Coordinates of C-alpha atoms in Angstrom, one line a residue:
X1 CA 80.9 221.6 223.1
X2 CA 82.5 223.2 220.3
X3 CA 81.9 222.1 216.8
X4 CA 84.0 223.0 213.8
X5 CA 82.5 224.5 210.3
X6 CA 83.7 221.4 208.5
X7 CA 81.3 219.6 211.1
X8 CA 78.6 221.6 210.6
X9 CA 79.1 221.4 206.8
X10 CA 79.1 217.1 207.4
X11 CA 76.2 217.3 209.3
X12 CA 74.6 219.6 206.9
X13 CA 75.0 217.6 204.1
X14 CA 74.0 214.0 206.0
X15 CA 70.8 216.4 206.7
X16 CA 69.9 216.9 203.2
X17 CA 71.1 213.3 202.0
X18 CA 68.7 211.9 204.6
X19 CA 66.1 213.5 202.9
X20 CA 66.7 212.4 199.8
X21 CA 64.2 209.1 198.5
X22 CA 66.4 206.5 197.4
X23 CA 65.0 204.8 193.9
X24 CA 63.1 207.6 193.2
X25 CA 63.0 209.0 189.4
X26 CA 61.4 212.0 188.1
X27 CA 58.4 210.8 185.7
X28 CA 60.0 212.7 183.0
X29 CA 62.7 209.9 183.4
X30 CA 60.7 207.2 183.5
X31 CA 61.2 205.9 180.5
X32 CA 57.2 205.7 179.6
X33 CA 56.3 204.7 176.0
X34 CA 54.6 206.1 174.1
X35 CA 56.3 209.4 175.1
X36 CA 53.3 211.1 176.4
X37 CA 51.8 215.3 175.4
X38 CA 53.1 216.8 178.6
X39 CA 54.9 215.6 181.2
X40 CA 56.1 218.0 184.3
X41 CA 58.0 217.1 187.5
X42 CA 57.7 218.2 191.0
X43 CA 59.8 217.6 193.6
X44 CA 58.6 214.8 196.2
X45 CA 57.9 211.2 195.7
X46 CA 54.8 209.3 196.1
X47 CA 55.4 206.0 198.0
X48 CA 53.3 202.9 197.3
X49 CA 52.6 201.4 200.9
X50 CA 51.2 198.2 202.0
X51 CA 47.7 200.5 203.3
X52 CA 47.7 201.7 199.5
X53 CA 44.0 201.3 197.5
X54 CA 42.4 202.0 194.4
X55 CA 39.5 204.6 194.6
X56 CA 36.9 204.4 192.0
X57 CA 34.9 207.8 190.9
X58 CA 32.0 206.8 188.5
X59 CA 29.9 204.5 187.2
X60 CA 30.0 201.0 185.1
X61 CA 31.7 198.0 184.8
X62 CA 34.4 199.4 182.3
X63 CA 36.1 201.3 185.5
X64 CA 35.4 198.5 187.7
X65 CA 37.2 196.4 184.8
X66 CA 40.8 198.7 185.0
X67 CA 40.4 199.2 188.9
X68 CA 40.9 195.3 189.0
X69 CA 43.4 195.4 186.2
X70 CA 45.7 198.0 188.0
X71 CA 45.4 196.1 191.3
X72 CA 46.2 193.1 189.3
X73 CA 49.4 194.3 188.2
X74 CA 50.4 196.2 191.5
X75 CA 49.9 192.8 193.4
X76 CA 52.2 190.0 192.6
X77 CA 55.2 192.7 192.8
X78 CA 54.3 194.6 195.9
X79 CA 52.5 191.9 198.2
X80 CA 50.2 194.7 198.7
X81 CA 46.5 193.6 199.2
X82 CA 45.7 196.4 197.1
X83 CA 41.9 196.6 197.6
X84 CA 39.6 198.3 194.7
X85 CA 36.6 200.3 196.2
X86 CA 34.1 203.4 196.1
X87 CA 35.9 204.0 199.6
X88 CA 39.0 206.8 199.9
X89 CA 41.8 205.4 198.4
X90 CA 45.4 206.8 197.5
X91 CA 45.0 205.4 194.0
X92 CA 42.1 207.3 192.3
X93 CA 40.4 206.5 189.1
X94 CA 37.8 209.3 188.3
X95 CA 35.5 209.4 185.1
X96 CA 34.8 212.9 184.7
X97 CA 32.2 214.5 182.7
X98 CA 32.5 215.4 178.9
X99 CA 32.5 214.0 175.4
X100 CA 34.6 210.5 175.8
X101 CA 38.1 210.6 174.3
X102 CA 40.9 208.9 175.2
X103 CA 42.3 211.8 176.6
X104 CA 44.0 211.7 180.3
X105 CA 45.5 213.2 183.2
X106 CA 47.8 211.8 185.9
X107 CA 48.6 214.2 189.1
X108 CA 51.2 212.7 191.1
X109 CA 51.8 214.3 194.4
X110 CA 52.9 212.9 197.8
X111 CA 49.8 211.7 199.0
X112 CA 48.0 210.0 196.1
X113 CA 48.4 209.3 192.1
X114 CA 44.7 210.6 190.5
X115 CA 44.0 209.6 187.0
X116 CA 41.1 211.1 185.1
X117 CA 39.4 210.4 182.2
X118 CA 36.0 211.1 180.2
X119 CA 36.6 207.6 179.5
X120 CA 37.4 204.4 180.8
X121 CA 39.7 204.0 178.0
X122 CA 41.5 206.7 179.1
X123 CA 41.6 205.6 182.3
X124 CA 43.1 202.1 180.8
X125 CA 45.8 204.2 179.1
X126 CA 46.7 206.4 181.7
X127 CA 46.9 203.0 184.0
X128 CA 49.6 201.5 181.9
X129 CA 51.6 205.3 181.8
X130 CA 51.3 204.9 185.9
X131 CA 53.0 201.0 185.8
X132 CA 55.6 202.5 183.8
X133 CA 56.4 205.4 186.1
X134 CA 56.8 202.8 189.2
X135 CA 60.0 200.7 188.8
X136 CA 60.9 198.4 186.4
X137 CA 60.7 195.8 189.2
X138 CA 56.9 196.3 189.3
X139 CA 56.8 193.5 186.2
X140 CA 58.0 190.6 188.3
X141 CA 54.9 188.3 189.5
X142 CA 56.3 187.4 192.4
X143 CA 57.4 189.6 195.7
X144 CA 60.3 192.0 195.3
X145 CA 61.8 193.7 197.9
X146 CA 62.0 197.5 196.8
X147 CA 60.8 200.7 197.1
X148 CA 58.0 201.3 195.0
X149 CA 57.8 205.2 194.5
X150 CA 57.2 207.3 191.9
X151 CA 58.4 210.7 191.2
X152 CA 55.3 213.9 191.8
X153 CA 54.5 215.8 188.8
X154 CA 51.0 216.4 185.9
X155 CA 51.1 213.7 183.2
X156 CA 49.0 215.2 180.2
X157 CA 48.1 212.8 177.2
X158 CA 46.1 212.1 174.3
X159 CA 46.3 210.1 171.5
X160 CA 47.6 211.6 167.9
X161 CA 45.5 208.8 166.1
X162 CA 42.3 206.9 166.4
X163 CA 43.5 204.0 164.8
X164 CA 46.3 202.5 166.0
X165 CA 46.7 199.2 165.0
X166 CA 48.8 195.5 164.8
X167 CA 48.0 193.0 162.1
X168 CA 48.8 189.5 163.1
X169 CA 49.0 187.2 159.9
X170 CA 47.5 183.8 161.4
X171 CA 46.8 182.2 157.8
X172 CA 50.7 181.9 156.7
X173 CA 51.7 180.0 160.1
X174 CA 48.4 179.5 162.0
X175 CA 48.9 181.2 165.8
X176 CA 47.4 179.7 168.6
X177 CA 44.5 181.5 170.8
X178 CA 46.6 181.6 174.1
X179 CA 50.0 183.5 171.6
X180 CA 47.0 185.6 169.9
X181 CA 46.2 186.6 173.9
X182 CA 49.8 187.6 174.6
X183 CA 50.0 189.0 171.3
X184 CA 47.0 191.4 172.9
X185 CA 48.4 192.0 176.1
X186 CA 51.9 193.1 175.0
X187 CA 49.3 195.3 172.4
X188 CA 47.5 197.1 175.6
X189 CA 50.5 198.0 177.3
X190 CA 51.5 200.1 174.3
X191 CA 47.9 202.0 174.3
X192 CA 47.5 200.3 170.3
X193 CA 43.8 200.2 170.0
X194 CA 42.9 197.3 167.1
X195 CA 44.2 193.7 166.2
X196 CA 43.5 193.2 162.4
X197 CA 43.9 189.5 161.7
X198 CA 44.2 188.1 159.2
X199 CA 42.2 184.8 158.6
X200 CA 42.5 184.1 155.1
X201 CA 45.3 183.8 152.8
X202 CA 46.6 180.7 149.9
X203 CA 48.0 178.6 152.6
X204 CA 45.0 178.5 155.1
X205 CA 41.6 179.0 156.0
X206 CA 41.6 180.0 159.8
X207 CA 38.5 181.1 160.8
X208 CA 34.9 178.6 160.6
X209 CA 32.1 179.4 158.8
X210 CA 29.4 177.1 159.9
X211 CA 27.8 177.7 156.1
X212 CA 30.9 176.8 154.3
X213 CA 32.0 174.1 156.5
X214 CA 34.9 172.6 154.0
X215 CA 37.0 175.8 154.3
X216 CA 38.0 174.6 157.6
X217 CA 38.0 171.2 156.9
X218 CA 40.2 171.0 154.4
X219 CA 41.6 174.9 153.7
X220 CA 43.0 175.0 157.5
X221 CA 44.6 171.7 157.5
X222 CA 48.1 173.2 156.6
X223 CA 50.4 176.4 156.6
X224 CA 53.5 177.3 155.4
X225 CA 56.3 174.7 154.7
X226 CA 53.4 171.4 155.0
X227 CA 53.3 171.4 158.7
X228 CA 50.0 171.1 160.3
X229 CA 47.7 174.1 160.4
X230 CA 44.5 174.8 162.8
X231 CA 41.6 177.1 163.1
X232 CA 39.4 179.5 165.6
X233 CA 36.3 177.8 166.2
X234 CA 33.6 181.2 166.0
X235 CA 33.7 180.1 170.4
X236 CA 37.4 180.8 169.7
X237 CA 37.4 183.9 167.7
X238 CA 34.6 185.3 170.3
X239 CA 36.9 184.8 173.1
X240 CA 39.7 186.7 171.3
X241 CA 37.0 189.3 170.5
X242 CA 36.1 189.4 174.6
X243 CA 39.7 189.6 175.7
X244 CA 40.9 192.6 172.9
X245 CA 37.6 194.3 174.6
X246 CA 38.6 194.1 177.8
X247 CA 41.4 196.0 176.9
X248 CA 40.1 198.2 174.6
X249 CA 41.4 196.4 171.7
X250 CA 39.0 196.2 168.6
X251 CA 39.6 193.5 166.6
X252 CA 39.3 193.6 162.6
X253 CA 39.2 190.3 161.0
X254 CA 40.3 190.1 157.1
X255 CA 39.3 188.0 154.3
X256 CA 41.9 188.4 151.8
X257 CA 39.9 188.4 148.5
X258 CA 39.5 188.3 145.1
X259 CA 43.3 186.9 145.3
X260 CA 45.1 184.8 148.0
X261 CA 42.1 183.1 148.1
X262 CA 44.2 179.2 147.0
X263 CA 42.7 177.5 150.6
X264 CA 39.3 178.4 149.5
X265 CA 40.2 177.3 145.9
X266 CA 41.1 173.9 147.6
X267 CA 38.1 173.6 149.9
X268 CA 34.8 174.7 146.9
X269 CA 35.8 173.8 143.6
X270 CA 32.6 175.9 142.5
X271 CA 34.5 178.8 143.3
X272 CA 37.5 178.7 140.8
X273 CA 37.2 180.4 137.9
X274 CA 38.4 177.7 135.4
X275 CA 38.7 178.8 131.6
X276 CA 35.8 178.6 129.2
X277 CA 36.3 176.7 126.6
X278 CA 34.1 176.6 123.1
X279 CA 32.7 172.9 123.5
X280 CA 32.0 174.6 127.1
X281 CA 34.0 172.3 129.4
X282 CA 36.4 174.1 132.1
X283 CA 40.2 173.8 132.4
X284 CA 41.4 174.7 136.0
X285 CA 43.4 177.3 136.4
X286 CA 46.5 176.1 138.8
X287 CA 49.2 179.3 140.0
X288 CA 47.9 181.3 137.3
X289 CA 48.6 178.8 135.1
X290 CA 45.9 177.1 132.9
X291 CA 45.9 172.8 132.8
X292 CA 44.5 171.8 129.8
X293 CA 44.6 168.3 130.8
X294 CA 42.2 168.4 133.6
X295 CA 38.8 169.0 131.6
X296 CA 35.7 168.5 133.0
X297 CA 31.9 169.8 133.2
X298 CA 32.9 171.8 136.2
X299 CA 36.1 173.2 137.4
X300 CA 38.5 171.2 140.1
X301 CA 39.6 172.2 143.7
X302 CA 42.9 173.4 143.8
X303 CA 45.8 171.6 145.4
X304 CA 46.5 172.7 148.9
X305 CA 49.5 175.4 148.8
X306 CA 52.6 175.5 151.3
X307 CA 54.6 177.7 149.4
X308 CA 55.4 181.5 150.0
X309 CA 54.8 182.9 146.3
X310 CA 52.0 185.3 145.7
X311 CA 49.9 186.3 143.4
X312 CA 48.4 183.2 141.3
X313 CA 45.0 182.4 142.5
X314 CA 41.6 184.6 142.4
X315 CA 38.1 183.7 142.6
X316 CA 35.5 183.5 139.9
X317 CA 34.6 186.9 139.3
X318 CA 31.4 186.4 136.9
X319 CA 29.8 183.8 139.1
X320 CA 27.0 184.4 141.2
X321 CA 28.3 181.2 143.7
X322 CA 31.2 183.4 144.1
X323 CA 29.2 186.8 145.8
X324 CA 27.5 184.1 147.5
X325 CA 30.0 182.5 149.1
X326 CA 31.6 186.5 149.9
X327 CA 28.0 187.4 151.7
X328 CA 27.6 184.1 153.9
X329 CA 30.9 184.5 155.1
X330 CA 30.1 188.4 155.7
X331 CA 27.4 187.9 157.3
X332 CA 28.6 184.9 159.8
X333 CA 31.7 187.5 160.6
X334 CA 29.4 190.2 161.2
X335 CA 27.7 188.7 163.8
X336 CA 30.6 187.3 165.7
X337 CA 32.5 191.3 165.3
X338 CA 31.0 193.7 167.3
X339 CA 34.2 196.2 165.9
X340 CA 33.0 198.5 162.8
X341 CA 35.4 197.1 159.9
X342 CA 35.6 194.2 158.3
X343 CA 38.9 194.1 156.0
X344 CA 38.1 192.9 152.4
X345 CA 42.2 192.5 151.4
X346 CA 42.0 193.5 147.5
X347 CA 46.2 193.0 147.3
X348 CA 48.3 191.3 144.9
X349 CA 45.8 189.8 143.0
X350 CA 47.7 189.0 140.1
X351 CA 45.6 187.1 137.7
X352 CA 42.4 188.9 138.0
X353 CA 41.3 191.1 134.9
X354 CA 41.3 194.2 136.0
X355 CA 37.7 195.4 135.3
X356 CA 37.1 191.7 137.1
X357 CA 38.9 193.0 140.0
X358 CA 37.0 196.7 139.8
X359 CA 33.9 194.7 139.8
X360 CA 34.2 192.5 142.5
X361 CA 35.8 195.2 144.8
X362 CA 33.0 197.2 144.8
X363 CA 30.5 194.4 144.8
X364 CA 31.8 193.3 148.4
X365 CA 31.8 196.9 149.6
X366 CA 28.2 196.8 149.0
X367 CA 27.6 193.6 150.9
X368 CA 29.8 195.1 153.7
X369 CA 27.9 197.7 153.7
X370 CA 24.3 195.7 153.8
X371 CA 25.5 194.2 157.0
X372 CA 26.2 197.3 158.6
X373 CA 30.1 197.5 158.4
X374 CA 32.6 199.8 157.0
X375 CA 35.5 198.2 154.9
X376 CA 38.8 198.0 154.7
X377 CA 41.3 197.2 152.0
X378 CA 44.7 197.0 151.1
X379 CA 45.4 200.2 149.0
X380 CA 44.9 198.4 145.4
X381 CA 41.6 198.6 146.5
X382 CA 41.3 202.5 145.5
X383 CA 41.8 201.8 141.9
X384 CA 38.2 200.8 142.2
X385 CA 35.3 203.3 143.3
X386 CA 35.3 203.3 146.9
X387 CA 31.8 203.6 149.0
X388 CA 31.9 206.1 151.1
X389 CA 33.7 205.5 154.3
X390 CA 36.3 202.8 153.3
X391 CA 39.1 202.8 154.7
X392 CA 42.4 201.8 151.9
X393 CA 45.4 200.8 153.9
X394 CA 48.8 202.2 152.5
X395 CA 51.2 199.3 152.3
X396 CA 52.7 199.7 148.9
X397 CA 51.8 202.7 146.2
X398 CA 51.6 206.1 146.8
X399 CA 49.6 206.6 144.3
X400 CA 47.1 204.4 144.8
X401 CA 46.9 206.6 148.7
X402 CA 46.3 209.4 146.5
X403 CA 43.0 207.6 144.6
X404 CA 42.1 207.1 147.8
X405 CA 42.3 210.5 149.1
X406 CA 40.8 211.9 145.7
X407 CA 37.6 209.7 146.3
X408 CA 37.1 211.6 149.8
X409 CA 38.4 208.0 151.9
X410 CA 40.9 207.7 154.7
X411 CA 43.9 206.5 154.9
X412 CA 45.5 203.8 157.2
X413 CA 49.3 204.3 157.3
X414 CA 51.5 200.5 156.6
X415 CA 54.2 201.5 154.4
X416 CA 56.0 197.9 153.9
X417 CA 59.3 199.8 154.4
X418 CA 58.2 201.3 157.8
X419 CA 55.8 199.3 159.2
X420 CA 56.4 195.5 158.2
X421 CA 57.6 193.6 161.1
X422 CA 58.0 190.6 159.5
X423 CA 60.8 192.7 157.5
X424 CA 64.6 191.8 158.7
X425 CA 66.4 193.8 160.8
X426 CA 69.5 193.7 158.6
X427 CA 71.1 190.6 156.8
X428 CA 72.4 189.1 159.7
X429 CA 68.1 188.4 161.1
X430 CA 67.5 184.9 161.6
X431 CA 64.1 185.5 160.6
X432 CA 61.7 187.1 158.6
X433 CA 62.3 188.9 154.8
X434 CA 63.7 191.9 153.2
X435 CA 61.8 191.9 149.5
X436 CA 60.1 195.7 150.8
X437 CA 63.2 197.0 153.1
X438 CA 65.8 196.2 156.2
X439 CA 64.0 197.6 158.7
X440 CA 66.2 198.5 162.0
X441 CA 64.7 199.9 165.1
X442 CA 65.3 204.0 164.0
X443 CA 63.6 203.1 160.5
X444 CA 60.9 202.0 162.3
X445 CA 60.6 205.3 164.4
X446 CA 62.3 207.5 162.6
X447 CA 59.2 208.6 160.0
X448 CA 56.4 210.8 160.3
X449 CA 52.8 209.4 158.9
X450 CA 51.8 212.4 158.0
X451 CA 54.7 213.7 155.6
X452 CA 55.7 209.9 154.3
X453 CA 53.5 210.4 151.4
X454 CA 53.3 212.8 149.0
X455 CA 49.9 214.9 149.4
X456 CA 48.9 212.9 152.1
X457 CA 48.4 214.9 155.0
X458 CA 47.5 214.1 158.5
X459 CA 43.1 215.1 157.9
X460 CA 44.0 212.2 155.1
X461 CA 44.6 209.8 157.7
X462 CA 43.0 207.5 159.9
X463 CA 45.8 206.1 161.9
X464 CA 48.9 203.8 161.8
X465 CA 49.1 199.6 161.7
X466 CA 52.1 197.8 162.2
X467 CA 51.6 194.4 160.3
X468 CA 53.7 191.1 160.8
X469 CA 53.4 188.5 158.2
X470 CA 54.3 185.3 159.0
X471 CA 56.0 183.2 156.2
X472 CA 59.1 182.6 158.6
X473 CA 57.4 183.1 161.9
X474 CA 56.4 179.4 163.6
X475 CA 56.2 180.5 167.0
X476 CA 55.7 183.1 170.3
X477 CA 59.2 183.5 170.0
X478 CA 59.2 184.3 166.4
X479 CA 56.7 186.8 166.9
X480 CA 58.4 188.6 169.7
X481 CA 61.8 188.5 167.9
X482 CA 60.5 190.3 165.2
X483 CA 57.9 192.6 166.7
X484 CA 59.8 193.7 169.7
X485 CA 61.4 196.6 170.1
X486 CA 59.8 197.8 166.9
X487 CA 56.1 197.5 167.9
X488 CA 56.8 200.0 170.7
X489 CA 58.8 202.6 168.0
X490 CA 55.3 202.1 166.1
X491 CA 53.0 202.7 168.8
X492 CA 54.8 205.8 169.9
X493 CA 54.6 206.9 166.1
X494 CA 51.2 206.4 166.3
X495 CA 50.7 207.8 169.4
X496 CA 53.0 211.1 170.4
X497 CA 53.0 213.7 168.0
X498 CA 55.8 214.2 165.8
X499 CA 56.7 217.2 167.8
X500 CA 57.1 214.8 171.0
X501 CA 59.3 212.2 169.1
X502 CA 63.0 212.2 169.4
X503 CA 65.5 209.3 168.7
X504 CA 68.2 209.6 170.9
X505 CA 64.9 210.0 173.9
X506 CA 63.3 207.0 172.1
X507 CA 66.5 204.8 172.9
X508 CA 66.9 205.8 176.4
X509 CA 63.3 204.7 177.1
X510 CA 63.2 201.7 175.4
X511 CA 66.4 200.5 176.8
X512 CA 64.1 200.4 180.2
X513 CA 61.4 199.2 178.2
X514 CA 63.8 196.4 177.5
X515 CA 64.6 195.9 181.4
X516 CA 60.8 194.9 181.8
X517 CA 60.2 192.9 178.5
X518 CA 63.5 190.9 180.3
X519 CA 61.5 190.3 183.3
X520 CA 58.6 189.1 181.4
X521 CA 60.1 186.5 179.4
X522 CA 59.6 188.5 176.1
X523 CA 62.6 187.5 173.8
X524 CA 63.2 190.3 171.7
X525 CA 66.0 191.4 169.2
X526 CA 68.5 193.6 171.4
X527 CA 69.4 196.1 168.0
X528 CA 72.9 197.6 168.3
X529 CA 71.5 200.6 168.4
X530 CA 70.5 201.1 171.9
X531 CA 72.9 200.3 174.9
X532 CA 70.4 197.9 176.6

């Protein structure tokens, strides 16, 4: 039989498209966030199969914890069994030996993925860098018929910063447990490491203090716009704390003090400061304003606030009731949060003298410090002296970054003009505000923490938080609206190094990001700057 060269050449190239694996995508094309150190492909696939398992290498139930979360998320998709074992597996999760860090490796070749770690952290990290190198379909909880391969190559990664944080304001609208959760989740597939919330603010009380019973009773009963509020029971608030752990999340919870402090006003009379007046009666002191016609021996509650306005209320400075009040509701906190911080707020605290304000900040570092905590505080806070360690949390003034810096403190990055998701897109956002900035997607990414600031270099800083108030924000759906796609722009700021970052990269990624946030219900603002 004679065959001609253009045969050949057709049977050649059917050869060689045979052997090419449909579906597959080089990891360097997989779209991962946050970008990670190093990435280098190989040529060859690795194939999930229906014999796959998950080999653990080490000790503790920390492994044991993100063998079962991996298997977890390879299930519903696959219909793999997926077993998790000491046994040989093609799926290997190794803690090595060395100082812990959240430092990992991923080798992908055709016979098995291998992540190692010093740490289970790591291992957690480089886990969710694996789910997004498989598919986009590998989101979907139930069976989908695909090909679930992955392309061979080294994945090298390691964090930029320690801290790298979401705030989630729960005092403004009061967010339920199980949206707090999904808050958390969302959080751990991002590799962000702490959940600041914040519990205390003018227009609710959200966290119970078995001491101070009233600030539940009556300082959570509202929010924002007069609709009902709520609280964590401390059974709540450890639950929170138990499922942030078990992702590596560390929670920080904030009592926003001397000012934004009206719910407490309302719920202890005792603790407004009132006016002195010569025949020594009190006149209570209402949104910074005083009302003479309300005299009595001792000062009145304040009314209940559902307003957005800040600014007008502060504790009594020069009463003892006052510190306390602050060191019951330390301590109680303390022993619920196993995390090292405890945020003391310090912002906008209008009324307060100002040597009244110096005094009281470093008062409560002091009882922070007796319970074995380091503080945090919003970066007004650095106009006082600041105890060693405290941390002052960059939202507004440079220069108050710089006090902090020239005390010997860190820095947590939250420039309001970066970092606020609660900030609208443009003019056109159905929610949220734009007193600080509009913030699109490429402002949010588009910034380097460690050149934003004038003589704030990247030794001056502890990490990066991403904070979303919640004047305007009711609901899940608010939340991911306004946090998604941003939150993942932040997370890779505060993850890859600036040297790693790269726009036009950033919005191919994220456009696949987007492909799996669509599967998982997440209803997020599709900006016109990616083609989605």
């Amino acid at each position: 039989m004679k065959y001609s060269l253009w045969t050949f050449a057709v049977l050649a190239a059917f050869s060689i498209s045979s052997c090419q694996v449909p579906n597959s995508v080089k990891i360097d094309e997989a779209g991962i966030i946050p970008i990670p150190t190093s990435i280098s492909s190989s040529a060859g696939v690795f194939e999930l199969a229906p014999t796959s398992s998950i080999q653990l290498i080490g000790e503790g139930d920390d492994l044991s914890r993100v063998g079962n979360f991996l298997a977890d998320k390879l299930r519903p998709a696959t219909g793999f069994e997926i077993p998790v074992s000491n046994e040989n597996g093609d799926l290997i999760l190794e803690l090595v030996s060395g100082s812990a860090s959240e430092k990992y490796n991923i080798n992908i070749s055709s016979d098995q993925v291998k992540i190692t770690s010093t740490s289970a952290a790591g291992l957690y990290y480089g886990m969710q860098t694996l789910i997004k190198a498989l598919p986009v379909e590998i989101e979907n909880t139930s069976k989908v018929d695909a090909e679930w391969m992955i392309g061979n190559g080294i994945i090298e990664d390691q964090p930029e910063f320690s801290y790298r944080g979401a705030m989630l304001d729960v005092a403004r609208h009061f967010i339920s447990i199980e949206d707090v959760k999904h808050y958390i989740d969302q959080m751990g597939s991002l590799k962000l490491n702490y959940l600041h919330l914040h519990l205390s603010d003018d227009q609710g009380w959200r966290i119970e203090i078995k001491s101070w019973p009233k600030l539940t009773e009556i300082g959570g009963k509202t929010e924002v716009g007069g609709t009902e509020g709520g609280f964590f029971t401390q059974e709540d608030y450890k639950e929170i704390i138990q499922y942030a752990a078990d992702r590596f999340i560390t929670i920080v919870p904030e009592i926003d003090m001397p000012g934004h402090t009206n719910a407490a006003l309302a719920a202890y009379a005792e603790l407004n400061p009132g006016v002195n007046l010569p025949d020594g009666d009190f006149a209570t002191m209402t949104e910074g304003k005083i009302d003479f016609d309300i005299l009595d021996k001792n000062p009145q509650p304040a009314e209940l606030y559902t307003g957005i306005e800040v600014g007008f209320s502060t504790f009594a400075t020069n009463k003892e009731i006052t510190y306390t009040f602050v060191e019951d509701v330390i301590k109680e906190l303390v022993a619920l949060t196993p995390g090292p911080y405890i945020h003391i707020g310090g912002d906008e605290s209008h009324v307060t003298e100002k040597d009244d304000y110096i005094y009281f900040v470093e008062r409560v570092q002091e009882i922070v410090i007796k319970y074995g905590k380091t503080s945090i505080g919003w970066d007004e806070i650095a106009t006082a002296k600041l105890a060693p360690g405290t941390v002052a949390q960059f939202w507004a003034l440079e220069e108050n970054a710089k006090l902090a810096k020239e005390q010997g403190n860190q820095i947590l990055m939250s420039p309001a003009k970066r970092a606020y998701l609660d900030m609208q897109y443009d003019s056109t956002s159905r929610l949220g505000l734009h007193w600080a900035a509009y913030i699109e997607l490429d402002d949010s990414y588009n910034w380097d923490p460690a050149t934003y600031a004038d003589g704030i270099n990247k030794s001056d800083i502890l990490g990066v938080e991403a904070p979303l108030w919640t004047e305007t924000i009711t609901n899940r759906s608010d939340i991911e609206y306004m946090a998604f796609p941003r939150l993942a722009a932040l997370a890779e700021v505060a993850w890859s190094s600036s040297e790693r970052r790269n726009w036009d990269d950033f919005k191919k990624r994220v456009a696949l990001q987007g492909k799996r946030w669509d599967i998982n219900g997440i209803e997020f603002y599709r900006s016109p700057k990616v083609d989605w």
